[in-house]
Short mmCIF file of C-alpha atoms in Angstrom, two decimals:
data_model
loop_
_atom_site.label_atom_id
_atom_site.label_comp_id
_atom_site.label_asym_id
_atom_site.label_seq_id
_atom_site.Cartn_x
_atom_site.Cartn_y
_atom_site.Cartn_z
CA UNK A 1 0.06 -0.14 0.35
CA UNK A 2 1.44 3.69 -1.67
CA UNK A 3 0.09 6.01 1.09
CA UNK A 4 -0.03 9.77 -0.22
CA UNK A 5 1.64 12.71 1.96
CA UNK A 6 -2.43 13.26 2.21
CA UNK A 7 -3.06 10.25 4.15
CA UNK A 8 -0.79 9.42 5.79
CA UNK A 9 -1.31 12.69 7.88
CA UNK A 10 -4.53 12.78 8.31
CA UNK A 11 -5.56 8.51 8.84
CA UNK A 12 -2.02 7.57 10.46
CA UNK A 13 -0.20 10.47 12.33
CA UNK A 14 -0.22 11.30 15.81
CA UNK A 15 -3.09 8.60 16.60
CA UNK A 16 -3.46 8.77 20.27
CA UNK A 17 -6.16 5.97 20.39
CA UNK A 18 -7.05 2.72 17.98
CA UNK A 19 -9.18 0.29 18.27
CA UNK A 20 -9.57 -2.69 16.96
CA UNK A 21 -13.36 -4.00 16.11
CA UNK A 22 -15.98 -1.80 15.45
CA UNK A 23 -19.06 -3.37 17.06
CA UNK A 24 -21.37 -2.80 19.39
CA UNK A 25 -18.09 -2.09 21.48
CA UNK A 26 -15.59 -1.01 19.61
CA UNK A 27 -17.85 1.86 18.33
CA UNK A 28 -18.92 2.87 22.03
CA UNK A 29 -15.46 3.03 23.34
CA UNK A 30 -15.07 5.10 21.09
CA UNK A 31 -17.79 7.59 21.82
CA UNK A 32 -16.74 7.42 25.18
CA UNK A 33 -13.25 8.34 24.09
CA UNK A 34 -14.41 10.89 22.29
CA UNK A 35 -16.26 12.05 25.38
CA UNK A 36 -13.33 11.93 27.83
CA UNK A 37 -11.09 13.21 25.48
CA UNK A 38 -12.44 16.13 22.50
CA UNK A 39 -9.63 16.75 20.81
CA UNK A 40 -8.27 13.21 20.79
CA UNK A 41 -7.34 11.68 17.66
CA UNK A 42 -9.22 8.73 17.35
CA UNK A 43 -9.02 5.96 14.66
CA UNK A 44 -11.34 2.61 14.61
CA UNK A 45 -10.03 -1.29 12.68
CA UNK A 46 -12.09 -3.20 10.80
CA UNK A 47 -10.93 -6.24 9.29
CA UNK A 48 -14.71 -6.88 7.29
CA UNK A 49 -16.23 -4.68 5.42
CA UNK A 50 -19.09 -5.06 8.10
CA UNK A 51 -18.73 -5.40 11.26
CA UNK A 52 -16.99 -9.30 11.14
CA UNK A 53 -18.52 -10.78 14.09
CA UNK A 54 -21.60 -10.97 15.88
CA UNK A 55 -23.19 -7.16 16.45
CA UNK A 56 -24.87 -7.47 12.70
CA UNK A 57 -25.64 -10.74 12.64
CA UNK A 58 -27.46 -11.55 15.94
CA UNK A 59 -30.80 -11.75 15.92
CA UNK A 60 -31.60 -9.18 17.73
CA UNK A 61 -32.76 -9.97 21.33
CA UNK A 62 -32.86 -6.84 23.65
CA UNK A 63 -32.35 -9.56 26.72
CA UNK A 64 -30.54 -11.47 29.90
CA UNK A 65 -31.29 -14.62 30.40
CA UNK A 66 -34.39 -16.95 30.03
CA UNK A 67 -35.20 -18.87 33.17
CA UNK A 68 -33.40 -22.27 32.37
CA UNK A 69 -29.97 -19.71 31.77
CA UNK A 70 -29.95 -18.18 34.67
CA UNK A 71 -30.45 -21.79 36.48
CA UNK A 72 -27.69 -23.20 34.35
CA UNK A 73 -25.82 -20.50 35.60
CA UNK A 74 -26.36 -20.74 39.10
CA UNK A 75 -24.80 -24.56 38.48
CA UNK A 76 -21.37 -23.33 37.99
CA UNK A 77 -20.82 -19.35 39.18
CA UNK A 78 -21.98 -18.05 42.97
CA UNK A 79 -25.20 -16.32 43.31
CA UNK A 80 -23.81 -12.81 43.88
CA UNK A 81 -22.11 -14.12 39.88
CA UNK A 82 -25.53 -14.36 38.65
CA UNK A 83 -27.26 -11.34 39.76
CA UNK A 84 -24.17 -9.24 38.76
CA UNK A 85 -24.15 -10.53 35.64
CA UNK A 86 -27.98 -10.19 34.42
CA UNK A 87 -27.14 -6.61 36.10
CA UNK A 88 -24.85 -5.92 33.85
CA UNK A 89 -26.57 -6.78 31.16
CA UNK A 90 -29.85 -5.01 32.38
CA UNK A 91 -28.07 -1.80 33.02
CA UNK A 92 -26.87 -2.46 29.27
CA UNK A 93 -29.71 -2.04 27.69
CA UNK A 94 -30.70 1.07 29.30
CA UNK A 95 -27.50 2.54 27.77
CA UNK A 96 -27.93 1.69 24.05
CA UNK A 97 -31.19 2.63 25.16
CA UNK A 98 -30.32 6.00 26.75
CA UNK A 99 -27.31 6.15 24.11
CA UNK A 100 -29.38 5.69 20.56
CA UNK A 101 -33.64 5.83 21.46
CA UNK A 102 -36.08 3.21 21.09
CA UNK A 103 -36.89 4.59 17.57
CA UNK A 104 -33.12 4.31 16.25
CA UNK A 105 -33.26 0.79 17.56
CA UNK A 106 -36.89 -0.06 15.65
CA UNK A 107 -37.56 -1.39 19.98
CA UNK A 108 -40.67 -3.18 20.37
CA UNK A 109 -40.88 -4.07 23.62
CA UNK A 110 -43.16 -8.44 23.13
CA UNK A 111 -42.25 -9.67 26.14
CA UNK A 112 -39.81 -12.97 25.35
CA UNK A 113 -41.15 -17.07 26.00
CA UNK A 114 -39.34 -19.51 27.12
CA UNK A 115 -40.82 -23.08 25.18
CA UNK A 116 -40.01 -26.30 26.45
CA UNK A 117 -40.69 -29.23 24.17
CA UNK A 118 -42.55 -31.97 24.99
CA UNK A 119 -39.75 -34.65 25.51
CA UNK A 120 -37.47 -32.14 27.68
CA UNK A 121 -38.90 -33.68 31.26
CA UNK A 122 -36.22 -32.92 33.22
CA UNK A 123 -35.56 -28.36 32.31
CA UNK A 124 -39.10 -28.17 31.99
CA UNK A 125 -39.70 -29.48 35.68
CA UNK A 126 -36.44 -27.15 36.93
CA UNK A 127 -37.68 -24.33 36.10
CA UNK A 128 -41.60 -24.82 36.90
CA UNK A 129 -39.53 -26.25 40.55
CA UNK A 130 -36.81 -22.67 40.64
CA UNK A 131 -39.07 -19.79 39.23
CA UNK A 132 -40.38 -18.87 42.57
CA UNK A 133 -36.52 -19.27 44.51
CA UNK A 134 -35.34 -17.28 40.81
CA UNK A 135 -37.80 -14.18 40.99
CA UNK A 136 -36.73 -13.48 44.51
CA UNK A 137 -33.24 -13.13 43.89
CA UNK A 138 -33.70 -10.85 40.99
CA UNK A 139 -36.64 -8.86 42.80
CA UNK A 140 -34.73 -6.47 44.37
CA UNK A 141 -33.25 -5.35 40.52
CA UNK A 142 -36.68 -5.29 38.69
CA UNK A 143 -39.29 -4.52 41.36
CA UNK A 144 -40.95 -7.28 40.45
CA UNK A 145 -41.28 -10.44 39.51
CA UNK A 146 -39.38 -11.17 36.28
CA UNK A 147 -40.92 -14.47 35.51
CA UNK A 148 -44.14 -16.20 35.16
CA UNK A 149 -46.28 -18.82 34.29
CA UNK A 150 -48.38 -18.90 31.11
CA UNK A 151 -50.19 -20.89 28.57
CA UNK A 152 -49.31 -20.91 24.92
CA UNK A 153 -50.93 -18.70 22.74
CA UNK A 154 -49.19 -18.86 19.64
CA UNK A 155 -50.16 -22.45 18.57
CA UNK A 156 -46.90 -23.79 18.71
CA UNK A 157 -46.76 -27.28 18.34
CA UNK A 158 -44.69 -30.18 20.09
CA UNK A 159 -44.20 -28.05 23.29
CA UNK A 160 -45.58 -28.75 27.37
CA UNK A 161 -48.76 -27.29 28.27
CA UNK A 162 -46.60 -24.19 30.17
CA UNK A 163 -44.04 -21.29 28.82
CA UNK A 164 -42.24 -19.12 30.74
CA UNK A 165 -42.63 -15.39 30.51
CA UNK A 166 -40.74 -12.42 30.75
CA UNK A 167 -42.01 -8.97 30.79
CA UNK A 168 -38.69 -7.09 30.73
CA UNK A 169 -37.56 -8.68 27.11
CA UNK A 170 -37.86 -7.23 23.73
CA UNK A 171 -36.43 -7.13 20.57
CA UNK A 172 -34.65 -4.18 18.21
CA UNK A 173 -33.30 -4.32 14.82
CA UNK A 174 -29.61 -5.00 14.46
CA UNK A 175 -29.17 -3.65 11.07
CA UNK A 176 -31.15 0.08 12.38
CA UNK A 177 -29.20 0.08 15.75
CA UNK A 178 -25.72 -0.71 14.04
CA UNK A 179 -26.22 2.22 12.01
CA UNK A 180 -28.20 4.12 14.20
CA UNK A 181 -23.76 3.70 16.28
CA UNK A 182 -22.05 4.11 13.44
CA UNK A 183 -23.58 7.87 12.41
CA UNK A 184 -23.27 8.95 16.07
CA UNK A 185 -19.44 7.57 15.15
CA UNK A 186 -19.33 9.66 12.36
CA UNK A 187 -20.61 12.49 13.87
CA UNK A 188 -18.26 12.46 16.60
CA UNK A 189 -15.06 13.31 13.95
CA UNK A 190 -14.64 9.36 15.03
CA UNK A 191 -12.22 7.27 11.46
CA UNK A 192 -13.42 4.23 10.86
CA UNK A 193 -10.50 1.98 7.58
CA UNK A 194 -12.80 -1.21 6.80
CA UNK A 195 -10.90 -3.95 5.19
CA UNK A 196 -8.08 -3.41 8.04
CA UNK A 197 -6.51 -6.58 9.63
CA UNK A 198 -4.09 -5.60 13.01
CA UNK A 199 -1.07 -8.82 11.76
CA UNK A 200 1.58 -7.45 14.72
CA UNK A 201 1.64 -5.38 17.20
CA UNK A 202 3.78 -3.92 19.54
CA UNK A 203 3.95 -1.87 22.65
CA UNK A 204 6.73 -0.25 22.99
CA UNK A 205 6.57 1.74 25.86
CA UNK A 206 5.47 5.42 25.20
CA UNK A 207 3.34 3.98 21.91
CA UNK A 208 2.14 1.61 20.35
CA UNK A 209 3.24 -0.03 17.13
CA UNK A 210 1.22 -1.54 14.74
CA UNK A 211 1.09 -3.38 12.12
CA UNK A 212 -1.71 -3.94 9.22
CA UNK A 213 -1.09 -6.14 6.19
CA UNK A 214 1.12 -3.66 4.40
CA UNK A 215 1.38 -0.20 6.26
CA UNK A 216 2.67 -0.07 10.49
CA UNK A 217 1.86 3.19 12.05
CA UNK A 218 2.00 4.17 16.24
CA UNK A 219 -0.84 4.86 18.11
CA UNK A 220 -0.41 6.37 22.05
CA UNK A 221 -3.09 3.80 22.80
CA UNK A 222 -4.28 0.45 21.36
CA UNK A 223 -7.62 -1.04 22.19
CA UNK A 224 -9.52 -4.94 21.32
CA UNK A 225 -13.08 -4.98 21.35
CA UNK A 226 -12.74 -8.29 19.05
CA UNK A 227 -14.49 -10.58 21.51
CA UNK A 228 -15.35 -13.92 19.52
CA UNK A 229 -11.69 -12.97 17.65
CA UNK A 230 -9.89 -12.79 20.73
CA UNK A 231 -8.61 -16.50 21.38
CA UNK A 232 -4.72 -15.46 21.36
CA UNK A 233 -4.76 -12.49 22.35
CA UNK A 234 -6.52 -14.10 25.71
CA UNK A 235 -4.52 -17.07 26.30
CA UNK A 236 -7.41 -18.79 25.53
CA UNK A 237 -9.52 -17.04 28.11
CA UNK A 238 -12.40 -16.62 25.14
CA UNK A 239 -13.13 -18.83 22.04
CA UNK A 240 -14.37 -18.28 19.44
CA UNK A 241 -18.96 -19.81 19.09
CA UNK A 242 -20.69 -19.88 15.89
CA UNK A 243 -24.12 -19.14 15.72
CA UNK A 244 -25.83 -20.21 12.56
CA UNK A 245 -29.35 -18.26 11.84
CA UNK A 246 -31.92 -18.53 9.16
CA UNK A 247 -34.75 -16.54 8.29
CA UNK A 248 -38.33 -17.10 6.11
CA UNK A 249 -40.03 -15.11 3.11
CA UNK A 250 -42.78 -13.28 4.21
CA UNK A 251 -45.85 -15.00 5.85
CA UNK A 252 -48.76 -13.79 5.85
CA UNK A 253 -50.67 -12.97 8.78
CA UNK A 254 -48.14 -13.58 11.23
CA UNK A 255 -49.68 -13.34 14.74
CA UNK A 256 -45.80 -15.04 17.10
CA UNK A 257 -44.91 -11.31 18.72
CA UNK A 258 -41.62 -11.51 21.17
CA UNK A 259 -38.41 -13.35 21.56
CA UNK A 260 -38.70 -17.29 22.27
CA UNK A 261 -35.82 -19.56 23.67
CA UNK A 262 -35.83 -23.36 23.64
CA UNK A 263 -33.40 -26.26 24.81
CA UNK A 264 -31.65 -23.00 27.63
CA UNK A 265 -30.88 -20.91 24.66
CA UNK A 266 -29.42 -22.84 22.73
CA UNK A 267 -32.28 -22.68 19.64
CA UNK A 268 -33.69 -18.62 19.87
CA UNK A 269 -36.77 -17.04 17.10
CA UNK A 270 -39.10 -13.98 16.89
CA UNK A 271 -40.74 -12.16 14.44
CA UNK A 272 -39.78 -9.88 12.62
CA UNK A 273 -41.37 -7.70 9.08
CA UNK A 274 -43.90 -10.55 8.93
CA UNK A 275 -40.93 -12.93 9.11
CA UNK A 276 -39.41 -15.81 11.66
CA UNK A 277 -36.43 -15.88 11.92
CA UNK A 278 -34.38 -18.57 13.78
CA UNK A 279 -30.62 -19.26 15.53
CA UNK A 280 -28.61 -21.63 17.09
CA UNK A 281 -28.21 -25.01 17.25
CA UNK A 282 -24.24 -24.93 18.64
CA UNK A 283 -25.39 -27.21 21.07
CA UNK A 284 -25.41 -30.86 18.24
CA UNK A 285 -21.97 -29.84 17.07
CA UNK A 286 -19.65 -28.40 20.20
CA UNK A 287 -17.04 -28.79 18.51
CA UNK A 288 -17.21 -27.62 15.27
CA UNK A 289 -19.00 -25.19 15.93
CA UNK A 290 -15.62 -23.39 17.64
CA UNK A 291 -14.86 -21.82 14.75
CA UNK A 292 -14.22 -18.17 13.55
CA UNK A 293 -15.13 -19.45 9.96
CA UNK A 294 -18.51 -17.72 8.37
CA UNK A 295 -20.34 -21.36 7.02
CA UNK A 296 -23.27 -23.02 7.88
CA UNK A 297 -23.65 -26.57 7.97
CA UNK A 298 -25.86 -28.77 7.10
CA UNK A 299 -26.55 -31.39 10.27
CA UNK A 300 -27.91 -27.75 12.31
CA UNK A 301 -29.53 -26.21 9.24
CA UNK A 302 -31.45 -29.36 9.10
CA UNK A 303 -32.28 -28.98 12.65
CA UNK A 304 -33.29 -25.50 12.32
CA UNK A 305 -35.84 -26.25 9.62
CA UNK A 306 -37.01 -29.08 11.48
CA UNK A 307 -37.87 -27.35 14.29
CA UNK A 308 -39.46 -24.75 12.36
CA UNK A 309 -41.93 -26.95 10.78
CA UNK A 310 -42.64 -29.26 13.23
CA UNK A 311 -42.71 -26.64 16.41
CA UNK A 312 -43.22 -23.50 15.45
CA UNK A 313 -45.66 -23.61 12.39
CA UNK A 314 -46.35 -26.53 11.96
CA UNK A 315 -49.66 -25.38 9.68
CA UNK A 316 -47.81 -23.17 7.10
CA UNK A 317 -45.79 -23.84 4.29
CA UNK A 318 -42.85 -21.86 4.97
CA UNK A 319 -40.24 -20.53 2.18
CA UNK A 320 -36.48 -20.23 3.78
CA UNK A 321 -35.09 -16.75 2.13
CA UNK A 322 -31.53 -16.20 4.04
CA UNK A 323 -29.44 -18.10 5.82
CA UNK A 324 -26.03 -16.59 7.85
CA UNK A 325 -23.72 -16.74 10.31
CA UNK A 326 -22.21 -14.85 13.45
CA UNK A 327 -19.87 -15.82 15.81
CA UNK A 328 -19.55 -14.85 18.77
CA UNK A 329 -16.91 -14.84 22.38
CA UNK A 330 -17.69 -17.50 25.28
CA UNK A 331 -15.28 -18.80 28.30
CA UNK A 332 -15.55 -21.11 31.09
CA UNK A 333 -17.06 -18.08 32.86
CA UNK A 334 -19.56 -15.42 31.55
CA UNK A 335 -18.25 -12.38 32.99
CA UNK A 336 -16.54 -10.26 30.62
CA UNK A 337 -13.04 -9.46 30.45
CA UNK A 338 -12.26 -6.05 30.53
CA UNK A 339 -9.18 -5.12 31.50
CA UNK A 340 -5.29 -3.70 30.95
CA UNK A 341 -2.93 -6.37 28.67
CA UNK A 342 0.39 -3.79 28.97
CA UNK A 343 1.26 -0.48 29.47
CA UNK A 344 -0.62 0.61 26.21
CA UNK A 345 -2.25 -1.96 25.52
CA UNK A 346 -6.31 -2.88 26.61
CA UNK A 347 -9.33 -5.41 25.69
CA UNK A 348 -12.66 -5.89 25.70
CA UNK A 349 -14.07 -8.95 24.94
CA UNK A 350 -15.69 -12.62 26.16
CA UNK A 351 -19.18 -10.86 25.73
CA UNK A 352 -21.20 -14.47 25.81
CA UNK A 353 -23.78 -14.39 23.58
CA UNK A 354 -24.76 -11.03 25.39
CA UNK A 355 -22.50 -8.49 23.30
CA UNK A 356 -26.74 -6.73 22.74
CA UNK A 357 -27.27 -6.49 26.79
CA UNK A 358 -23.46 -5.76 27.64
CA UNK A 359 -21.67 -4.45 24.46
CA UNK A 360 -22.81 -1.07 25.67
CA UNK A 361 -21.14 -1.59 28.86
CA UNK A 362 -17.90 -2.90 28.77
CA UNK A 363 -17.73 0.08 25.79
CA UNK A 364 -17.92 2.21 28.38
CA UNK A 365 -15.73 0.00 30.19
CA UNK A 366 -12.77 -0.18 28.64
CA UNK A 367 -12.54 2.92 27.65
CA UNK A 368 -12.53 4.23 31.06
CA UNK A 369 -9.59 2.19 31.79
CA UNK A 370 -7.50 4.83 30.41
#
C-alpha cells in the first residue's frame, strides 16, 4: 500500500487511540473516548467490509437470559456472580436505549417466552420448581417478578403446556442499531477504516506500533474490541462460538410476536417484518462450532428447519429466504474480560452471546480503563 502524504498525515499521524473492531463494543469505546478526550485523534480498524463478528449478525434480542439459562449459570457461578451478570446486561440495555433512542433501534417491548419441547421433562420441571427462587433473587433489581408461568397462545406444537413469560424482554432491529451507532461515531469526528487486519502489534513503552497487512503506524493506546476473535489475545480465555441463523420469506397474517427461547437458550427465534428469524443449534456440535469460519452446516440447518416446521409453524408452508452465521465470544466464565494487557494495550472481550445487552456497557468500561 503506497499511501500519499495526505493519507499518512490525516489518518495515520499523531493517533491517540486506535480501536480494533467496529462492533457494538468498539464503537461505544470510541464514543466514550471522544466524550472523555474531546480533542483526541481516534481511529477504528475493522477487518471486514462490515463488523465481522456478531454485531450485525445477531438475532436482535434485547434480553438478559432466559429462566433456564440463569438456572444453568447458577451451577457454575455463585449467586452473587449471576445477579451481577444480569445487572450488567440490564444496565447495558438501558445504556444502549439512552444512547440511541428506542425509535432508532426499533425497540418493540413484546416480552420474551421460554418454550420447552415435549420430551424435555427435566428442564421443564426444574424451571417450574425454581421459578419462585429466581424471581426472589432478581426482585431487588427489577422491583417485581421477572418470570411468570403462561399457557401458550401462539399455537406452537410439540411443546409442554406452560411457557415462561418475561415482560422485560424486547426485540430490536440489529441493522438499524448499528447504522445509528455508526452515524453517531461519524458525527463525532471518529475515523473508521474497513478491510484492515491487524497482523502484529508491539508496545514500545511510549507508543504502540501497529502492523496492518502492508502498512505500519504508531498510536498512543491500542484497544481491542474483537470479542469472538480474541482467543490468541487472551491466551485461550475467549473461544469463538459460531451461531447459525435462518430467516423465512414473509408469512401472511403471522401472529407470533416476541422473542422466544428453546433448549436452555441454544435455540432462539423471533418475528421480524412478517418473517420468522430462527437461530442456534451449537449444542449439536460444540467442537465444530468453535470456529471463526462464517459458514453454515447441513446438520444444524436441517435441525433449524425441522424446528420451524414441526414446532414453530406446524400448519404453515414456509420458504427459507436467507441463511448466515455470526461469531460470539465465550469462555469458562460468563463475566466479560475488560483489562489492561500492557502499558498501552487494553481489551474488552467475551460477551458470552449477550453483546446487544452488555456491549455498550463494556465499551464504556474499556474506555474508562485509560
